[in-house]
PDB file of C-alpha atoms in Angstrom:
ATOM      1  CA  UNK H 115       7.118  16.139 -16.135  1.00 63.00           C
ATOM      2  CA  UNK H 116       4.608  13.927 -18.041  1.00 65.00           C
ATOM      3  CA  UNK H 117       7.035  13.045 -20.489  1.00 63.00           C
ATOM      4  CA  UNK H 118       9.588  11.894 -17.453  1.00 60.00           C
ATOM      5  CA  UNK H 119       6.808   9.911 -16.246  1.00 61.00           C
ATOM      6  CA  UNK H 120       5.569   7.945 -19.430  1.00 64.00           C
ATOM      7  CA  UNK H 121       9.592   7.266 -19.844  1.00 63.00           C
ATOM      8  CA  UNK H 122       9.458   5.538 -16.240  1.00 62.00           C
ATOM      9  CA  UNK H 123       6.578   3.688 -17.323  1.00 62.00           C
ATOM     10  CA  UNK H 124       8.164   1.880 -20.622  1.00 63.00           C
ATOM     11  CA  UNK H 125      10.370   0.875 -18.354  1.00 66.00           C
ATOM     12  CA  UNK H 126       8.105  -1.173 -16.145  1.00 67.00           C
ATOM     13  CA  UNK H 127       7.741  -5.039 -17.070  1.00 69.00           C
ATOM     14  CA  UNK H 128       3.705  -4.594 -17.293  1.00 67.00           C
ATOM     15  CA  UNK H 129       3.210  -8.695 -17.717  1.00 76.00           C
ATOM     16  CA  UNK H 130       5.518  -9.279 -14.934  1.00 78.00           C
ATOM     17  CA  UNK H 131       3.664  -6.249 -12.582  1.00 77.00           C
ATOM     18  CA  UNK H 132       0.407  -8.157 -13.705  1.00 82.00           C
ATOM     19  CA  UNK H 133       1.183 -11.720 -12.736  1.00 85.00           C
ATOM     20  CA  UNK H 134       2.481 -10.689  -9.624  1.00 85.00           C
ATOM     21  CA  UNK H 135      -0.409  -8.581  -8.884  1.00 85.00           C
ATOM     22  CA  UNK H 136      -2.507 -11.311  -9.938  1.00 88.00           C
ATOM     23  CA  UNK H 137      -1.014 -14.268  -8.040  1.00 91.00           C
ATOM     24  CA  UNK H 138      -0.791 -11.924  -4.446  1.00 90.00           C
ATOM     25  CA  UNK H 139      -5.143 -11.926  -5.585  1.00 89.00           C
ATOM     26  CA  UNK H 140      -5.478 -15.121  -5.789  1.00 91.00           C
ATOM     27  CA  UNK H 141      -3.676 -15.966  -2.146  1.00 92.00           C
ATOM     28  CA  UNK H 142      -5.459 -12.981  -0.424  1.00 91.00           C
ATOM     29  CA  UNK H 143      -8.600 -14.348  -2.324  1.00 90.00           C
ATOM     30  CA  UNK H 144      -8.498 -17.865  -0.579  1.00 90.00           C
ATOM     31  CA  UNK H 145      -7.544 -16.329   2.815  1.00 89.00           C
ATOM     32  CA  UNK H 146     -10.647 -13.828   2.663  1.00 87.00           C
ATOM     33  CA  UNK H 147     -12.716 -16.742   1.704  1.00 85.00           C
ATOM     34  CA  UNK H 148     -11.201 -18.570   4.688  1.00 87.00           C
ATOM     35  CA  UNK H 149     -11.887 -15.650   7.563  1.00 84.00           C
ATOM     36  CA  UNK H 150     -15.787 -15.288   5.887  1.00 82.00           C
ATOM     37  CA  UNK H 151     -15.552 -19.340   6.829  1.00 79.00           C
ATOM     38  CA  UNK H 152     -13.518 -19.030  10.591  1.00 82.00           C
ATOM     39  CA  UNK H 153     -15.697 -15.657  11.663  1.00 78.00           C
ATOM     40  CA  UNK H 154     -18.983 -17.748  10.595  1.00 73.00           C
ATOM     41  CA  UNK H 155     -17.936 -20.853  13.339  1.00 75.00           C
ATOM     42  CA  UNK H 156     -16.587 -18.017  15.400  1.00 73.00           C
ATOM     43  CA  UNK H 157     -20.062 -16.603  15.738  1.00 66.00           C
ATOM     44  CA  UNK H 158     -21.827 -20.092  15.406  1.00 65.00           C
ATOM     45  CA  UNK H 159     -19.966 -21.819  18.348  1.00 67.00           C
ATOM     46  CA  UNK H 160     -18.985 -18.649  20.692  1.00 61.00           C
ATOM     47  CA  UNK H 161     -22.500 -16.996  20.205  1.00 60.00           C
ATOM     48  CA  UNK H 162     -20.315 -13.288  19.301  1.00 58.00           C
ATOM     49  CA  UNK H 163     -22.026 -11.513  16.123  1.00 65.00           C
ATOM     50  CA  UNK H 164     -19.303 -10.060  14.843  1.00 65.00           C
ATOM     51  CA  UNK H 165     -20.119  -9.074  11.017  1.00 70.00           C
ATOM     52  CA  UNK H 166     -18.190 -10.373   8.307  1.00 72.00           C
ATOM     53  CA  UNK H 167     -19.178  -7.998   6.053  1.00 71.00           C
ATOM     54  CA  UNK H 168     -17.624  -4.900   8.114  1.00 72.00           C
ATOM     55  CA  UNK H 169     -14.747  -3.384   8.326  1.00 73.00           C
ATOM     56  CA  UNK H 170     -14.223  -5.604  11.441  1.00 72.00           C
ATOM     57  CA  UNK H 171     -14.481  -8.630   9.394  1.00 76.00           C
ATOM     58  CA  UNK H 172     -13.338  -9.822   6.209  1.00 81.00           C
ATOM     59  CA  UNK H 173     -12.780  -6.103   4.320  1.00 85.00           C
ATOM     60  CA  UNK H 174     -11.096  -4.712   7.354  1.00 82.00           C
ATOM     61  CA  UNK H 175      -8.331  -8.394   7.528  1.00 85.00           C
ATOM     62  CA  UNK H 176      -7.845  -8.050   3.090  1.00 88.00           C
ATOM     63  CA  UNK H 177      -7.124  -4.044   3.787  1.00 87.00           C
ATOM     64  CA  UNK H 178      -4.698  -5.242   6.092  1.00 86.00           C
ATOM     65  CA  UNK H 179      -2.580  -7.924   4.043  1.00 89.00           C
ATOM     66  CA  UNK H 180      -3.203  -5.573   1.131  1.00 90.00           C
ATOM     67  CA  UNK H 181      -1.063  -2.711   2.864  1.00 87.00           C
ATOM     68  CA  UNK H 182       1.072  -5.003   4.452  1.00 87.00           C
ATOM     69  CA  UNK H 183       2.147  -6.618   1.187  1.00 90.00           C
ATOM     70  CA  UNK H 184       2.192  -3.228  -0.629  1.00 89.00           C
ATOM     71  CA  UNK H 185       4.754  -1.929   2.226  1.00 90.00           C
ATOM     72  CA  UNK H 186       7.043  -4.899   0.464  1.00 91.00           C
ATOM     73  CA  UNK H 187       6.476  -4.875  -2.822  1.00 90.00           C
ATOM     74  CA  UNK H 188       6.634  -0.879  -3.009  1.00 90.00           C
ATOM     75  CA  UNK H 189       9.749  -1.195  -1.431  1.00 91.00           C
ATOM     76  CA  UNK H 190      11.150  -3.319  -4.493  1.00 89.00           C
ATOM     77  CA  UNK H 191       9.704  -0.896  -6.586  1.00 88.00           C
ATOM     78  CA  UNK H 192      11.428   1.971  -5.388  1.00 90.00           C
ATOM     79  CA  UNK H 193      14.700  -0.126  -5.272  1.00 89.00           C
ATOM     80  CA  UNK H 194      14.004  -0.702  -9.192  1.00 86.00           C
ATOM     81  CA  UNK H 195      13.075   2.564 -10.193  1.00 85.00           C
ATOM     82  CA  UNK H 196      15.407   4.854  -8.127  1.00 87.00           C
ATOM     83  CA  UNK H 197      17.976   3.556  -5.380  1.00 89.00           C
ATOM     84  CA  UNK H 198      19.152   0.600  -8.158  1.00 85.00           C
ATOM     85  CA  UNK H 199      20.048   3.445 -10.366  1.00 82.00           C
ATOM     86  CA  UNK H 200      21.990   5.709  -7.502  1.00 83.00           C
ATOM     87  CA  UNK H 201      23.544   2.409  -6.801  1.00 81.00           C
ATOM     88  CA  UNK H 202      25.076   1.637 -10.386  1.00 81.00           C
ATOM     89  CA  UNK H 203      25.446   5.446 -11.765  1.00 75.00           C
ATOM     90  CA  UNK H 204      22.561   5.235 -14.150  1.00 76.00           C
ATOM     91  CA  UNK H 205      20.582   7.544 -12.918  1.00 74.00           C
ATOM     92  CA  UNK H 206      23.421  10.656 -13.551  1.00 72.00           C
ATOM     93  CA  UNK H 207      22.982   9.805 -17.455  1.00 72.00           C
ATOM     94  CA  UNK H 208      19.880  11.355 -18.127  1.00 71.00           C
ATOM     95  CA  UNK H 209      21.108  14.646 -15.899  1.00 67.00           C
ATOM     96  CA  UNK H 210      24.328  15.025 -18.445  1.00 71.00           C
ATOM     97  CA  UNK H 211      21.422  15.580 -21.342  1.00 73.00           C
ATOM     98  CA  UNK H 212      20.025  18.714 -19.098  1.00 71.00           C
ATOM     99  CA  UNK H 213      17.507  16.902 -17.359  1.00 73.00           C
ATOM    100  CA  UNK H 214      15.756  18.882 -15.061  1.00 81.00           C
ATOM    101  CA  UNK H 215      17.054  16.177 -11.312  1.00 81.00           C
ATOM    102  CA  UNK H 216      13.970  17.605  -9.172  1.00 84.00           C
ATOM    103  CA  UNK H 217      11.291  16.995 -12.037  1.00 84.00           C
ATOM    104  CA  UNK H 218      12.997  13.588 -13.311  1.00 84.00           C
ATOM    105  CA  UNK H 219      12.767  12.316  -9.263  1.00 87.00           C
ATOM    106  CA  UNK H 220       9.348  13.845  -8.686  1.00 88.00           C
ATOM    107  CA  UNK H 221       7.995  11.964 -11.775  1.00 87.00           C
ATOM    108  CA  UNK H 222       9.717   8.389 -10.794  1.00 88.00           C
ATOM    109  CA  UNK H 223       7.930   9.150  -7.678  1.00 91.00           C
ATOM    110  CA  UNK H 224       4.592  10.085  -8.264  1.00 91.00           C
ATOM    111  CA  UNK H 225       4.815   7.544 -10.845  1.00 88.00           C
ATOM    112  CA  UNK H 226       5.955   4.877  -7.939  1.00 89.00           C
ATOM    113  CA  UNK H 227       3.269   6.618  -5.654  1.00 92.00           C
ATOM    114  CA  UNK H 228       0.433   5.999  -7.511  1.00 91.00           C
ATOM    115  CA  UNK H 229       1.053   2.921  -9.302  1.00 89.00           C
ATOM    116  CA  UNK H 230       1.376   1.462  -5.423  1.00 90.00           C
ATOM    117  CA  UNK H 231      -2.002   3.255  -4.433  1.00 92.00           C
ATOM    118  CA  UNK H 232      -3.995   1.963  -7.317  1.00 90.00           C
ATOM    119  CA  UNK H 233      -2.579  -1.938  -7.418  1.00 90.00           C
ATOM    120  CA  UNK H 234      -3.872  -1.594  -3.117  1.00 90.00           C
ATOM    121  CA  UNK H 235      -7.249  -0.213  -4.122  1.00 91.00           C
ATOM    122  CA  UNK H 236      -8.147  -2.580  -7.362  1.00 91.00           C
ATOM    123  CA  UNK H 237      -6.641  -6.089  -5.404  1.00 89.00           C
ATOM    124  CA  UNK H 238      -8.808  -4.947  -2.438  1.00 90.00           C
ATOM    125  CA  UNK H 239     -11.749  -4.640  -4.682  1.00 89.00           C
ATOM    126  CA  UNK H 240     -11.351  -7.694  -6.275  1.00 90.00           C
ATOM    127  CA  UNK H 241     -10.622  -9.949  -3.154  1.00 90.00           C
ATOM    128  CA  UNK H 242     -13.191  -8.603  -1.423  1.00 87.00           C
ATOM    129  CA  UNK H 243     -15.926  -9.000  -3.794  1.00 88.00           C
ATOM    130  CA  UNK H 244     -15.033 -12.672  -5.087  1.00 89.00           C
ATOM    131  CA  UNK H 245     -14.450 -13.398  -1.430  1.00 87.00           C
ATOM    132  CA  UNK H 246     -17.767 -12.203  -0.385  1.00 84.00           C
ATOM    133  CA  UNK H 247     -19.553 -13.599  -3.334  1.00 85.00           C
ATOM    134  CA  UNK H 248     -18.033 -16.930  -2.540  1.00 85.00           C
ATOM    135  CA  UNK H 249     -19.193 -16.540   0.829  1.00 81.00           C
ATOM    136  CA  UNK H 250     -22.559 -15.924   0.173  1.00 80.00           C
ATOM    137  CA  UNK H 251     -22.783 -18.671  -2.497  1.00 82.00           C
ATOM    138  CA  UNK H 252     -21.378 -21.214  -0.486  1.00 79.00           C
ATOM    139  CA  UNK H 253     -23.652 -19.991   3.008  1.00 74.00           C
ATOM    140  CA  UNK H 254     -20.188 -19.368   4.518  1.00 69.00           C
ATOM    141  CA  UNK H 255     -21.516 -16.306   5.837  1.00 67.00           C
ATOM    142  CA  UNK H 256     -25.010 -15.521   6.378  1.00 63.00           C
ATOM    143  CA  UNK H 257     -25.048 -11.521   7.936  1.00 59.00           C
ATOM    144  CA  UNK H 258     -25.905  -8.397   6.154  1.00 62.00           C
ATOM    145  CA  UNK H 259     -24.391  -5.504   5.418  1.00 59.00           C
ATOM    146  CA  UNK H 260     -25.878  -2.195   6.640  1.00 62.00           C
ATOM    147  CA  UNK H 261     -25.390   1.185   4.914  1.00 60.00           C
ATOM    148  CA  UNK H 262     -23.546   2.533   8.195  1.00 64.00           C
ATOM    149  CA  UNK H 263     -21.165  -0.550   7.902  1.00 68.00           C
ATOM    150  CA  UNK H 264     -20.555  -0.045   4.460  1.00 72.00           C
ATOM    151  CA  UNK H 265     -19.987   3.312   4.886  1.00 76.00           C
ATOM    152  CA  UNK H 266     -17.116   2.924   7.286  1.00 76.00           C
ATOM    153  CA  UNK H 267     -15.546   0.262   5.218  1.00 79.00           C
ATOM    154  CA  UNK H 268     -15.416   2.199   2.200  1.00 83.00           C
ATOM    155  CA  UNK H 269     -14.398   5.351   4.435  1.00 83.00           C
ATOM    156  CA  UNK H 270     -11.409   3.455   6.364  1.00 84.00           C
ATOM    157  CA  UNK H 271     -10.283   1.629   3.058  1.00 86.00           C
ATOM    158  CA  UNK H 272      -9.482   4.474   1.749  1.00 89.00           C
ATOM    159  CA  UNK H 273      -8.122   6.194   4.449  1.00 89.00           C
ATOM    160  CA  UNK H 274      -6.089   3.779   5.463  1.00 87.00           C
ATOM    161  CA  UNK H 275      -4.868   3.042   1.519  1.00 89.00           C
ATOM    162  CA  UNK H 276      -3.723   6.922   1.275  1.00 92.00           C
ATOM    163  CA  UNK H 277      -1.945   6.793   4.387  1.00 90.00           C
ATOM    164  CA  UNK H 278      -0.143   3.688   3.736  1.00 89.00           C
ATOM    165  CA  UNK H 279       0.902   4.542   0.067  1.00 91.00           C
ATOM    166  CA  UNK H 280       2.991   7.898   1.690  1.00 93.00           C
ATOM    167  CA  UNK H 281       3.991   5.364   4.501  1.00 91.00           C
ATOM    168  CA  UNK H 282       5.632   3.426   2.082  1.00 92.00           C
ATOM    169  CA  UNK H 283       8.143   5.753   1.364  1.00 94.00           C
ATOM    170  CA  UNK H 284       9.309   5.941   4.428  1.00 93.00           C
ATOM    171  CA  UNK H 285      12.457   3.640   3.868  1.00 92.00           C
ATOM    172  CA  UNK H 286      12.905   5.488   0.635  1.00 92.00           C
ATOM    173  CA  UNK H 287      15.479   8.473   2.372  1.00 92.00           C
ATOM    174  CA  UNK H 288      17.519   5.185   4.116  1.00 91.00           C
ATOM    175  CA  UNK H 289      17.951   4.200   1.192  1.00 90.00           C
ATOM    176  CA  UNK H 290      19.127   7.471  -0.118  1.00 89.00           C
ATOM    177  CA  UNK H 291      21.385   8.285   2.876  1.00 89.00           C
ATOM    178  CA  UNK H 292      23.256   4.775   2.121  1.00 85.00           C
ATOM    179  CA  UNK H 293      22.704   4.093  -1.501  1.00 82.00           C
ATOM    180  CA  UNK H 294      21.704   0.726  -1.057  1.00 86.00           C
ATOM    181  CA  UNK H 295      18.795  -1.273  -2.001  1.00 88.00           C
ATOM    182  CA  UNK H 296      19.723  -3.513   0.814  1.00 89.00           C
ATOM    183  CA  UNK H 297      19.139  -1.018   3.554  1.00 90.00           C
ATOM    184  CA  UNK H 298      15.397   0.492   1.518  1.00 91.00           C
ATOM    185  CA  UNK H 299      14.400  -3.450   1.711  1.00 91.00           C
ATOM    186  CA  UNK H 300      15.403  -3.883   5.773  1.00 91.00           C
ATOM    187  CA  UNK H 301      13.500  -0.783   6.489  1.00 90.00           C
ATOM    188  CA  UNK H 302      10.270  -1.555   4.180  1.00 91.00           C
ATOM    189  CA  UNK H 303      10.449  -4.823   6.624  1.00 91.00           C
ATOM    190  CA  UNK H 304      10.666  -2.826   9.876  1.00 90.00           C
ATOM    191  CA  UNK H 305       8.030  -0.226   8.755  1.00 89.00           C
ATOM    192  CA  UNK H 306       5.699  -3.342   7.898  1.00 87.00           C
ATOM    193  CA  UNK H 307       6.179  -4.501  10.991  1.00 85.00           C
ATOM    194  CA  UNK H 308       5.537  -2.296  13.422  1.00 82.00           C
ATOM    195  CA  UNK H 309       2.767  -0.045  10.949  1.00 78.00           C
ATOM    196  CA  UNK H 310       0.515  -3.462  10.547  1.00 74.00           C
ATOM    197  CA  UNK H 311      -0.180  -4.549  13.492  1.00 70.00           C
ATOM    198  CA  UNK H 312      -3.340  -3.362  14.423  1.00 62.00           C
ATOM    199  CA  UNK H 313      -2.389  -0.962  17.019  1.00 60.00           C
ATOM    200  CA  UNK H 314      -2.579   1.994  14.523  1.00 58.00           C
ATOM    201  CA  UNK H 315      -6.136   1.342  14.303  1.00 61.00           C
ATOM    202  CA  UNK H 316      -7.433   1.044  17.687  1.00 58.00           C
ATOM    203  CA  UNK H 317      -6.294   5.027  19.417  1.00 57.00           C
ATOM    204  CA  UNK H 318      -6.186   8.338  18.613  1.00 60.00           C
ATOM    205  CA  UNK H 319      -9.693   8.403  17.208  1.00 63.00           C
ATOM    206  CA  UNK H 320     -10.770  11.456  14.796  1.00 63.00           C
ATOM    207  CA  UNK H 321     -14.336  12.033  14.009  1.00 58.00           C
ATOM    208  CA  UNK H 322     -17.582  10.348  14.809  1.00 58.00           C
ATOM    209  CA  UNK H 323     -16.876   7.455  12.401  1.00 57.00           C
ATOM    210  CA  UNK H 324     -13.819   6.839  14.907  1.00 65.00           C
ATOM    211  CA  UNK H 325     -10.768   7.149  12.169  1.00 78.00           C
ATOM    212  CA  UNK H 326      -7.779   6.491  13.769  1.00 78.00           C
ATOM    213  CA  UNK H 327      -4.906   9.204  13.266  1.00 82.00           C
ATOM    214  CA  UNK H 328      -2.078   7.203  13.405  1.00 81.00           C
ATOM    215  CA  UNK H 329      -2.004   6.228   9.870  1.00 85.00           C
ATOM    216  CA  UNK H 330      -2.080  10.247   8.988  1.00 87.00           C
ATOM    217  CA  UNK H 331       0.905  10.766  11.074  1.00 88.00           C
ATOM    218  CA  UNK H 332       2.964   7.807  10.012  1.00 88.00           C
ATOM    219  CA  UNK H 333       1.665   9.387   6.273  1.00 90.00           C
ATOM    220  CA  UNK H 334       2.746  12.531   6.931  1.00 93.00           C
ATOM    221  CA  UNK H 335       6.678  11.201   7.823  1.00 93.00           C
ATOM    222  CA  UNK H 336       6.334   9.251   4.794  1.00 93.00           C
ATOM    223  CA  UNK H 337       5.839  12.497   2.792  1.00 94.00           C
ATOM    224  CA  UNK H 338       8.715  14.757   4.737  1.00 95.00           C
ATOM    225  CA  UNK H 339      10.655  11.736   3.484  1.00 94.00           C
ATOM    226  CA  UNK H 340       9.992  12.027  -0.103  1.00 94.00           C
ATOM    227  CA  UNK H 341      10.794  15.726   0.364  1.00 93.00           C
ATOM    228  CA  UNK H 342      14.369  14.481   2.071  1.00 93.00           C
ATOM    229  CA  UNK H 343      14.809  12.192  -0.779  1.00 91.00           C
ATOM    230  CA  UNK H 344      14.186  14.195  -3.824  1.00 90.00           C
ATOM    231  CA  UNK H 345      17.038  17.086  -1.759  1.00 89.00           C
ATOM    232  CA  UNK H 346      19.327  14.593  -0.915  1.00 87.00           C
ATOM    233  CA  UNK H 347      18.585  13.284  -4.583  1.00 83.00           C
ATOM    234  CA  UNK H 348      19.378  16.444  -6.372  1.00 80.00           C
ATOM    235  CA  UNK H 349      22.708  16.552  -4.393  1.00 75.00           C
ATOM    236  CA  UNK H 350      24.135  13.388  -5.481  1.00 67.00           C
TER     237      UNK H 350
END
């Protein structure tokens, strides 16, 4: 299966993955800078003391647009690696050679899977800390962080980034069923809607840290759908 995968991956434009990646930075950059800036007034002029540093604040707003646009651009990528190829016959080439269909879909998948859990994780990481160093440079925002705070943060980041990156392949068996690309994007759109909206955070609370179980259950469709997919796969 390692072989399948590192075939998958010559096939990715790296410098085009990395711009992108880089460019969505940049913009979710500027807007964390801009939230340490509105929650600072916000706390100034109201006389609230929310922290920016929490997972209420700034973190907690960049996980969010993180997942959100990772819903999207996941979406594409399982359009290029997989549905594309159902769409134009490609993908029955490699099965004429004696390719094994459930290991050659379970690679383009994990492959998919992680590449979307790792480019969440490392722009979340970098956002957050130039947006907080920026921040604390410029006096934007003037709060500490506590190690209970920073706890949770790194606790629902997480949590919320594993969920999401099985969430993402929800859309995935739509786009199966109908063999269009057209149909994966539409969904990817719906699921971002209604999966980023807040909501998912604020019931259903597991734990003392309060982590919402939402997120695990929209996961856990996400992986009975890659399940669907790689049958439904194997029978086209």
């Amino acid at each position: 299966m390692i072989k399948y995968i590192r075939i998958e991956l010559d096939k990715i434009k790296k410098k085009n993955c990395t711009c992108i990646m880089l460019a969505i930075a940049l913009v979710i950059t500027i807007l964390g800078i801009y939230f340490y800036h509105s929650i600072n007034k916000s706390n100034n002029a109201l006389g609230i003391s929310v922290n920016p540093f929490s997972y209420d604040g700034v973190p907690g707003i960049i996980d969010v647009l993180y997942r959100g646009v990772m819903i999207i651009i996941g979406g594409q990528l399982l359009n290029k690696t997989i549905i594309d190829e159902y769409e134009n016959g490609t993908i029955n080439i490699p099965f004429t050679c004696g390719v094994n269909k459930i290991k050659f879909l379970v690679s383009k998948i994990i492959l998919a899977w992680f590449s979307i859990l790792m480019a969440t994780i490392l722009g979340q990481v970098i956002s957050t800390i130039i947006s907080s160093f920026i921040a604390i440079t410029f006096n934007f925002a003037s709060a500490s962080l506590m190690f209970s705070e920073l706890k949770e943060c790194i606790v629902m980041t997480i949590y919320n980034d594993l969920c999401f990156s099985f969430i993402t392949f929800i859309p995935l068996y739509v786009g199966m069923v109908k063999k269009s690309s057209k149909a994966l994007t539409g969904f990817s759109i719906l699921i971002f809607l209604v999966t980023t909206t807040g909501y998912e955070q604020d019931y259903f609370k597991m734990f003392s840290i309060g982590i919402p179980a939402i997120p695990l259950i929209i996961g856990i469709i996400g992986i009975v759908s890659i399940i669907l997919s790689v049958r439904r796969g194997i029978k086209i």
